[in-house]
């Protein structure tokens, strides 16, 4: 028989998972397990890639904490999730290391007009919305915008995710 304290803790964790579902589309435990399984890596390795401590990631996975406080960590998680979407099996370990290296080097930056203008000149001009977005913002910011818009505007979020997933395309 569960005591009142255990029931209160259980209700609190259920509430936290629901808040994570509202914020991120799924509880973070589900997302992390999907990523670690798809890549064949540990949760600690994922934490290092994202730029978060293993202890903090563990608290997020268990729903003891609700929000990812660092927008760069969220953006890297979204970029990795998007890149792993639809992988049929665990990729070659070398390919996993290359991918994790790319994701870990992605940086969230507040850019001024000069940097945005330089990026716009470098952007591929294939005429797509994704190419135009890549000319305006960094992949991490595009991924963060996709996360923010996802629940209300899924079609716009998908274009943002496409732009974020192929920064050099």
PDB file of C-alpha atoms in Angstrom:
ATOM      1  CA  UNK A   1       0.000   0.000   0.000  1.00  0.00           C
ATOM      2  CA  UNK A   2       1.451   3.369  -1.029  1.00  0.00           C
ATOM      3  CA  UNK A   3       1.744   6.080   1.560  1.00  0.00           C
ATOM      4  CA  UNK A   4       0.382   9.589   1.047  1.00  0.00           C
ATOM      5  CA  UNK A   5       3.868  10.984   0.374  1.00  0.00           C
ATOM      6  CA  UNK A   6       4.529   8.433  -2.357  1.00  0.00           C
ATOM      7  CA  UNK A   7       1.210   9.203  -4.031  1.00  0.00           C
ATOM      8  CA  UNK A   8       1.947  12.937  -3.915  1.00  0.00           C
ATOM      9  CA  UNK A   9       5.378  12.371  -5.487  1.00  0.00           C
ATOM     10  CA  UNK A  10       3.865  10.162  -8.173  1.00  0.00           C
ATOM     11  CA  UNK A  11       1.207  12.774  -8.985  1.00  0.00           C
ATOM     12  CA  UNK A  12       3.896  15.469  -9.136  1.00  0.00           C
ATOM     13  CA  UNK A  13       5.999  13.434 -11.598  1.00  0.00           C
ATOM     14  CA  UNK A  14       2.952  12.712 -13.756  1.00  0.00           C
ATOM     15  CA  UNK A  15       2.164  16.424 -13.810  1.00  0.00           C
ATOM     16  CA  UNK A  16       5.774  17.238 -14.747  1.00  0.00           C
ATOM     17  CA  UNK A  17       5.676  14.724 -17.628  1.00  0.00           C
ATOM     18  CA  UNK A  18       2.491  16.345 -18.898  1.00  0.00           C
ATOM     19  CA  UNK A  19       4.143  19.775 -18.734  1.00  0.00           C
ATOM     20  CA  UNK A  20       7.087  18.365 -20.697  1.00  0.00           C
ATOM     21  CA  UNK A  21       4.636  16.949 -23.253  1.00  0.00           C
ATOM     22  CA  UNK A  22       3.094  20.426 -23.645  1.00  0.00           C
ATOM     23  CA  UNK A  23       6.515  22.070 -24.016  1.00  0.00           C
ATOM     24  CA  UNK A  24       8.385  19.498 -26.100  1.00  0.00           C
ATOM     25  CA  UNK A  25       5.710  17.326 -27.712  1.00  0.00           C
ATOM     26  CA  UNK A  26       6.637  14.294 -25.561  1.00  0.00           C
ATOM     27  CA  UNK A  27       8.086  13.647 -22.121  1.00  0.00           C
ATOM     28  CA  UNK A  28      11.843  14.175 -22.224  1.00  0.00           C
ATOM     29  CA  UNK A  29      12.416  10.632 -20.973  1.00  0.00           C
ATOM     30  CA  UNK A  30      10.761   9.304 -24.140  1.00  0.00           C
ATOM     31  CA  UNK A  31      12.787  11.620 -26.371  1.00  0.00           C
ATOM     32  CA  UNK A  32      16.084  10.763 -24.678  1.00  0.00           C
ATOM     33  CA  UNK A  33      15.413   7.011 -24.824  1.00  0.00           C
ATOM     34  CA  UNK A  34      14.558   7.332 -28.519  1.00  0.00           C
ATOM     35  CA  UNK A  35      17.834   9.185 -29.205  1.00  0.00           C
ATOM     36  CA  UNK A  36      20.062   6.899 -27.154  1.00  0.00           C
ATOM     37  CA  UNK A  37      18.449   3.826 -28.708  1.00  0.00           C
ATOM     38  CA  UNK A  38      18.674   5.145 -32.271  1.00  0.00           C
ATOM     39  CA  UNK A  39      22.344   6.042 -31.871  1.00  0.00           C
ATOM     40  CA  UNK A  40      23.435   3.217 -29.582  1.00  0.00           C
ATOM     41  CA  UNK A  41      24.900   5.631 -27.018  1.00  0.00           C
ATOM     42  CA  UNK A  42      24.584   6.121 -23.278  1.00  0.00           C
ATOM     43  CA  UNK A  43      22.613   8.887 -21.637  1.00  0.00           C
ATOM     44  CA  UNK A  44      25.911  10.327 -20.342  1.00  0.00           C
ATOM     45  CA  UNK A  45      27.283  10.483 -23.915  1.00  0.00           C
ATOM     46  CA  UNK A  46      24.120  12.230 -25.050  1.00  0.00           C
ATOM     47  CA  UNK A  47      24.460  14.733 -22.194  1.00  0.00           C
ATOM     48  CA  UNK A  48      28.043  15.587 -23.227  1.00  0.00           C
ATOM     49  CA  UNK A  49      26.915  16.094 -26.819  1.00  0.00           C
ATOM     50  CA  UNK A  50      24.073  18.379 -25.804  1.00  0.00           C
ATOM     51  CA  UNK A  51      26.223  20.400 -23.405  1.00  0.00           C
ATOM     52  CA  UNK A  52      24.318  19.518 -20.247  1.00  0.00           C
ATOM     53  CA  UNK A  53      25.498  17.643 -17.175  1.00  0.00           C
ATOM     54  CA  UNK A  54      24.556  13.964 -16.970  1.00  0.00           C
ATOM     55  CA  UNK A  55      22.905  14.645 -13.606  1.00  0.00           C
ATOM     56  CA  UNK A  56      20.706  17.397 -15.057  1.00  0.00           C
ATOM     57  CA  UNK A  57      19.730  15.237 -18.024  1.00  0.00           C
ATOM     58  CA  UNK A  58      18.842  12.447 -15.607  1.00  0.00           C
ATOM     59  CA  UNK A  59      16.586  14.807 -13.657  1.00  0.00           C
ATOM     60  CA  UNK A  60      14.878  15.877 -16.878  1.00  0.00           C
ATOM     61  CA  UNK A  61      14.442  12.259 -18.014  1.00  0.00           C
ATOM     62  CA  UNK A  62      12.893  11.284 -14.678  1.00  0.00           C
ATOM     63  CA  UNK A  63      10.677  14.427 -14.753  1.00  0.00           C
ATOM     64  CA  UNK A  64      12.144  15.695 -11.486  1.00  0.00           C
ATOM     65  CA  UNK A  65      12.795  18.829 -13.539  1.00  0.00           C
ATOM     66  CA  UNK A  66      10.531  20.047 -16.327  1.00  0.00           C
ATOM     67  CA  UNK A  67      12.379  22.517 -18.527  1.00  0.00           C
ATOM     68  CA  UNK A  68      15.641  22.608 -20.387  1.00  0.00           C
ATOM     69  CA  UNK A  69      16.930  25.979 -19.255  1.00  0.00           C
ATOM     70  CA  UNK A  70      19.579  26.542 -21.917  1.00  0.00           C
ATOM     71  CA  UNK A  71      18.186  27.324 -25.389  1.00  0.00           C
ATOM     72  CA  UNK A  72      21.375  26.002 -27.011  1.00  0.00           C
ATOM     73  CA  UNK A  73      20.911  22.608 -25.321  1.00  0.00           C
ATOM     74  CA  UNK A  74      17.314  22.473 -26.524  1.00  0.00           C
ATOM     75  CA  UNK A  75      18.338  23.459 -30.033  1.00  0.00           C
ATOM     76  CA  UNK A  76      21.040  20.759 -30.134  1.00  0.00           C
ATOM     77  CA  UNK A  77      18.567  18.155 -28.871  1.00  0.00           C
ATOM     78  CA  UNK A  78      16.047  19.144 -31.541  1.00  0.00           C
ATOM     79  CA  UNK A  79      18.701  19.096 -34.254  1.00  0.00           C
ATOM     80  CA  UNK A  80      19.836  15.634 -33.175  1.00  0.00           C
ATOM     81  CA  UNK A  81      16.257  14.381 -32.932  1.00  0.00           C
ATOM     82  CA  UNK A  82      15.528  15.637 -36.426  1.00  0.00           C
ATOM     83  CA  UNK A  83      18.695  14.098 -37.871  1.00  0.00           C
ATOM     84  CA  UNK A  84      17.886  10.742 -36.217  1.00  0.00           C
ATOM     85  CA  UNK A  85      14.235  10.708 -37.287  1.00  0.00           C
ATOM     86  CA  UNK A  86      13.517   7.681 -39.400  1.00  0.00           C
ATOM     87  CA  UNK A  87      16.859   5.910 -38.981  1.00  0.00           C
ATOM     88  CA  UNK A  88      16.119   2.249 -39.736  1.00  0.00           C
ATOM     89  CA  UNK A  89      18.798   0.881 -37.393  1.00  0.00           C
ATOM     90  CA  UNK A  90      21.773   1.954 -35.338  1.00  0.00           C
ATOM     91  CA  UNK A  91      24.190   3.613 -37.779  1.00  0.00           C
ATOM     92  CA  UNK A  92      27.878   2.830 -38.063  1.00  0.00           C
ATOM     93  CA  UNK A  93      29.742   3.971 -34.904  1.00  0.00           C
ATOM     94  CA  UNK A  94      31.984   6.285 -36.951  1.00  0.00           C
ATOM     95  CA  UNK A  95      28.938   7.970 -38.481  1.00  0.00           C
ATOM     96  CA  UNK A  96      27.449   8.363 -34.995  1.00  0.00           C
ATOM     97  CA  UNK A  97      30.651  10.031 -33.755  1.00  0.00           C
ATOM     98  CA  UNK A  98      30.671  12.417 -36.735  1.00  0.00           C
ATOM     99  CA  UNK A  99      27.035  13.332 -36.114  1.00  0.00           C
ATOM    100  CA  UNK A 100      27.576  13.829 -32.376  1.00  0.00           C
ATOM    101  CA  UNK A 101      30.600  16.013 -33.109  1.00  0.00           C
ATOM    102  CA  UNK A 102      28.571  18.210 -35.479  1.00  0.00           C
ATOM    103  CA  UNK A 103      25.767  18.567 -32.964  1.00  0.00           C
ATOM    104  CA  UNK A 104      28.081  19.315 -30.033  1.00  0.00           C
ATOM    105  CA  UNK A 105      29.788  22.101 -32.015  1.00  0.00           C
ATOM    106  CA  UNK A 106      26.474  23.800 -32.866  1.00  0.00           C
ATOM    107  CA  UNK A 107      26.290  27.069 -30.933  1.00  0.00           C
ATOM    108  CA  UNK A 108      23.428  29.328 -30.001  1.00  0.00           C
ATOM    109  CA  UNK A 109      24.415  32.886 -30.839  1.00  0.00           C
ATOM    110  CA  UNK A 110      22.687  36.219 -30.751  1.00  0.00           C
ATOM    111  CA  UNK A 111      23.803  37.699 -34.033  1.00  0.00           C
ATOM    112  CA  UNK A 112      23.820  41.301 -35.086  1.00  0.00           C
ATOM    113  CA  UNK A 113      22.930  42.637 -38.534  1.00  0.00           C
ATOM    114  CA  UNK A 114      26.464  42.291 -39.991  1.00  0.00           C
ATOM    115  CA  UNK A 115      26.633  38.572 -39.246  1.00  0.00           C
ATOM    116  CA  UNK A 116      23.126  38.026 -40.615  1.00  0.00           C
ATOM    117  CA  UNK A 117      24.038  39.875 -43.817  1.00  0.00           C
ATOM    118  CA  UNK A 118      27.173  37.742 -44.281  1.00  0.00           C
ATOM    119  CA  UNK A 119      25.157  34.584 -43.708  1.00  0.00           C
ATOM    120  CA  UNK A 120      22.528  35.707 -46.212  1.00  0.00           C
ATOM    121  CA  UNK A 121      25.228  36.103 -48.875  1.00  0.00           C
ATOM    122  CA  UNK A 122      26.556  32.590 -48.132  1.00  0.00           C
ATOM    123  CA  UNK A 123      23.115  30.921 -48.135  1.00  0.00           C
ATOM    124  CA  UNK A 124      22.228  28.580 -50.939  1.00  0.00           C
ATOM    125  CA  UNK A 125      19.794  30.230 -53.287  1.00  0.00           C
ATOM    126  CA  UNK A 126      17.744  27.258 -54.403  1.00  0.00           C
ATOM    127  CA  UNK A 127      14.540  29.238 -54.003  1.00  0.00           C
ATOM    128  CA  UNK A 128      13.132  27.202 -51.113  1.00  0.00           C
ATOM    129  CA  UNK A 129      11.833  28.581 -47.854  1.00  0.00           C
ATOM    130  CA  UNK A 130      14.383  26.448 -45.987  1.00  0.00           C
ATOM    131  CA  UNK A 131      17.256  28.008 -47.967  1.00  0.00           C
ATOM    132  CA  UNK A 132      15.938  31.492 -47.244  1.00  0.00           C
ATOM    133  CA  UNK A 133      15.688  30.692 -43.529  1.00  0.00           C
ATOM    134  CA  UNK A 134      19.251  29.344 -43.494  1.00  0.00           C
ATOM    135  CA  UNK A 135      20.330  32.718 -44.856  1.00  0.00           C
ATOM    136  CA  UNK A 136      18.646  34.510 -41.985  1.00  0.00           C
ATOM    137  CA  UNK A 137      19.513  32.464 -38.912  1.00  0.00           C
ATOM    138  CA  UNK A 138      21.792  29.791 -37.434  1.00  0.00           C
ATOM    139  CA  UNK A 139      20.622  26.150 -37.296  1.00  0.00           C
ATOM    140  CA  UNK A 140      20.328  26.240 -33.503  1.00  0.00           C
ATOM    141  CA  UNK A 141      17.998  29.237 -33.629  1.00  0.00           C
ATOM    142  CA  UNK A 142      15.944  27.639 -36.411  1.00  0.00           C
ATOM    143  CA  UNK A 143      15.556  24.468 -34.332  1.00  0.00           C
ATOM    144  CA  UNK A 144      14.550  26.490 -31.258  1.00  0.00           C
ATOM    145  CA  UNK A 145      11.970  28.395 -33.316  1.00  0.00           C
ATOM    146  CA  UNK A 146      10.620  25.091 -34.646  1.00  0.00           C
ATOM    147  CA  UNK A 147      10.184  23.848 -31.081  1.00  0.00           C
ATOM    148  CA  UNK A 148       8.358  27.009 -30.075  1.00  0.00           C
ATOM    149  CA  UNK A 149       6.031  26.976 -33.096  1.00  0.00           C
ATOM    150  CA  UNK A 150       5.513  23.204 -33.298  1.00  0.00           C
ATOM    151  CA  UNK A 151       2.366  22.805 -31.198  1.00  0.00           C
ATOM    152  CA  UNK A 152       0.486  25.705 -32.816  1.00  0.00           C
ATOM    153  CA  UNK A 153       1.947  25.798 -36.327  1.00  0.00           C
ATOM    154  CA  UNK A 154       3.293  22.338 -37.226  1.00  0.00           C
ATOM    155  CA  UNK A 155       3.654  23.118 -40.932  1.00  0.00           C
ATOM    156  CA  UNK A 156       5.872  26.135 -40.239  1.00  0.00           C
ATOM    157  CA  UNK A 157       7.824  24.195 -37.647  1.00  0.00           C
ATOM    158  CA  UNK A 158       8.567  21.499 -40.241  1.00  0.00           C
ATOM    159  CA  UNK A 159      10.078  24.064 -42.633  1.00  0.00           C
ATOM    160  CA  UNK A 160      12.188  25.429 -39.768  1.00  0.00           C
ATOM    161  CA  UNK A 161      13.359  21.897 -38.883  1.00  0.00           C
ATOM    162  CA  UNK A 162      14.294  21.252 -42.523  1.00  0.00           C
ATOM    163  CA  UNK A 163      16.319  24.445 -42.614  1.00  0.00           C
ATOM    164  CA  UNK A 164      18.020  23.605 -39.319  1.00  0.00           C
ATOM    165  CA  UNK A 165      18.902  20.058 -40.328  1.00  0.00           C
ATOM    166  CA  UNK A 166      20.787  20.984 -43.499  1.00  0.00           C
ATOM    167  CA  UNK A 167      22.791  24.102 -42.670  1.00  0.00           C
ATOM    168  CA  UNK A 168      25.105  23.698 -45.644  1.00  0.00           C
ATOM    169  CA  UNK A 169      22.503  22.558 -48.149  1.00  0.00           C
TER     170      UNK A 169
END
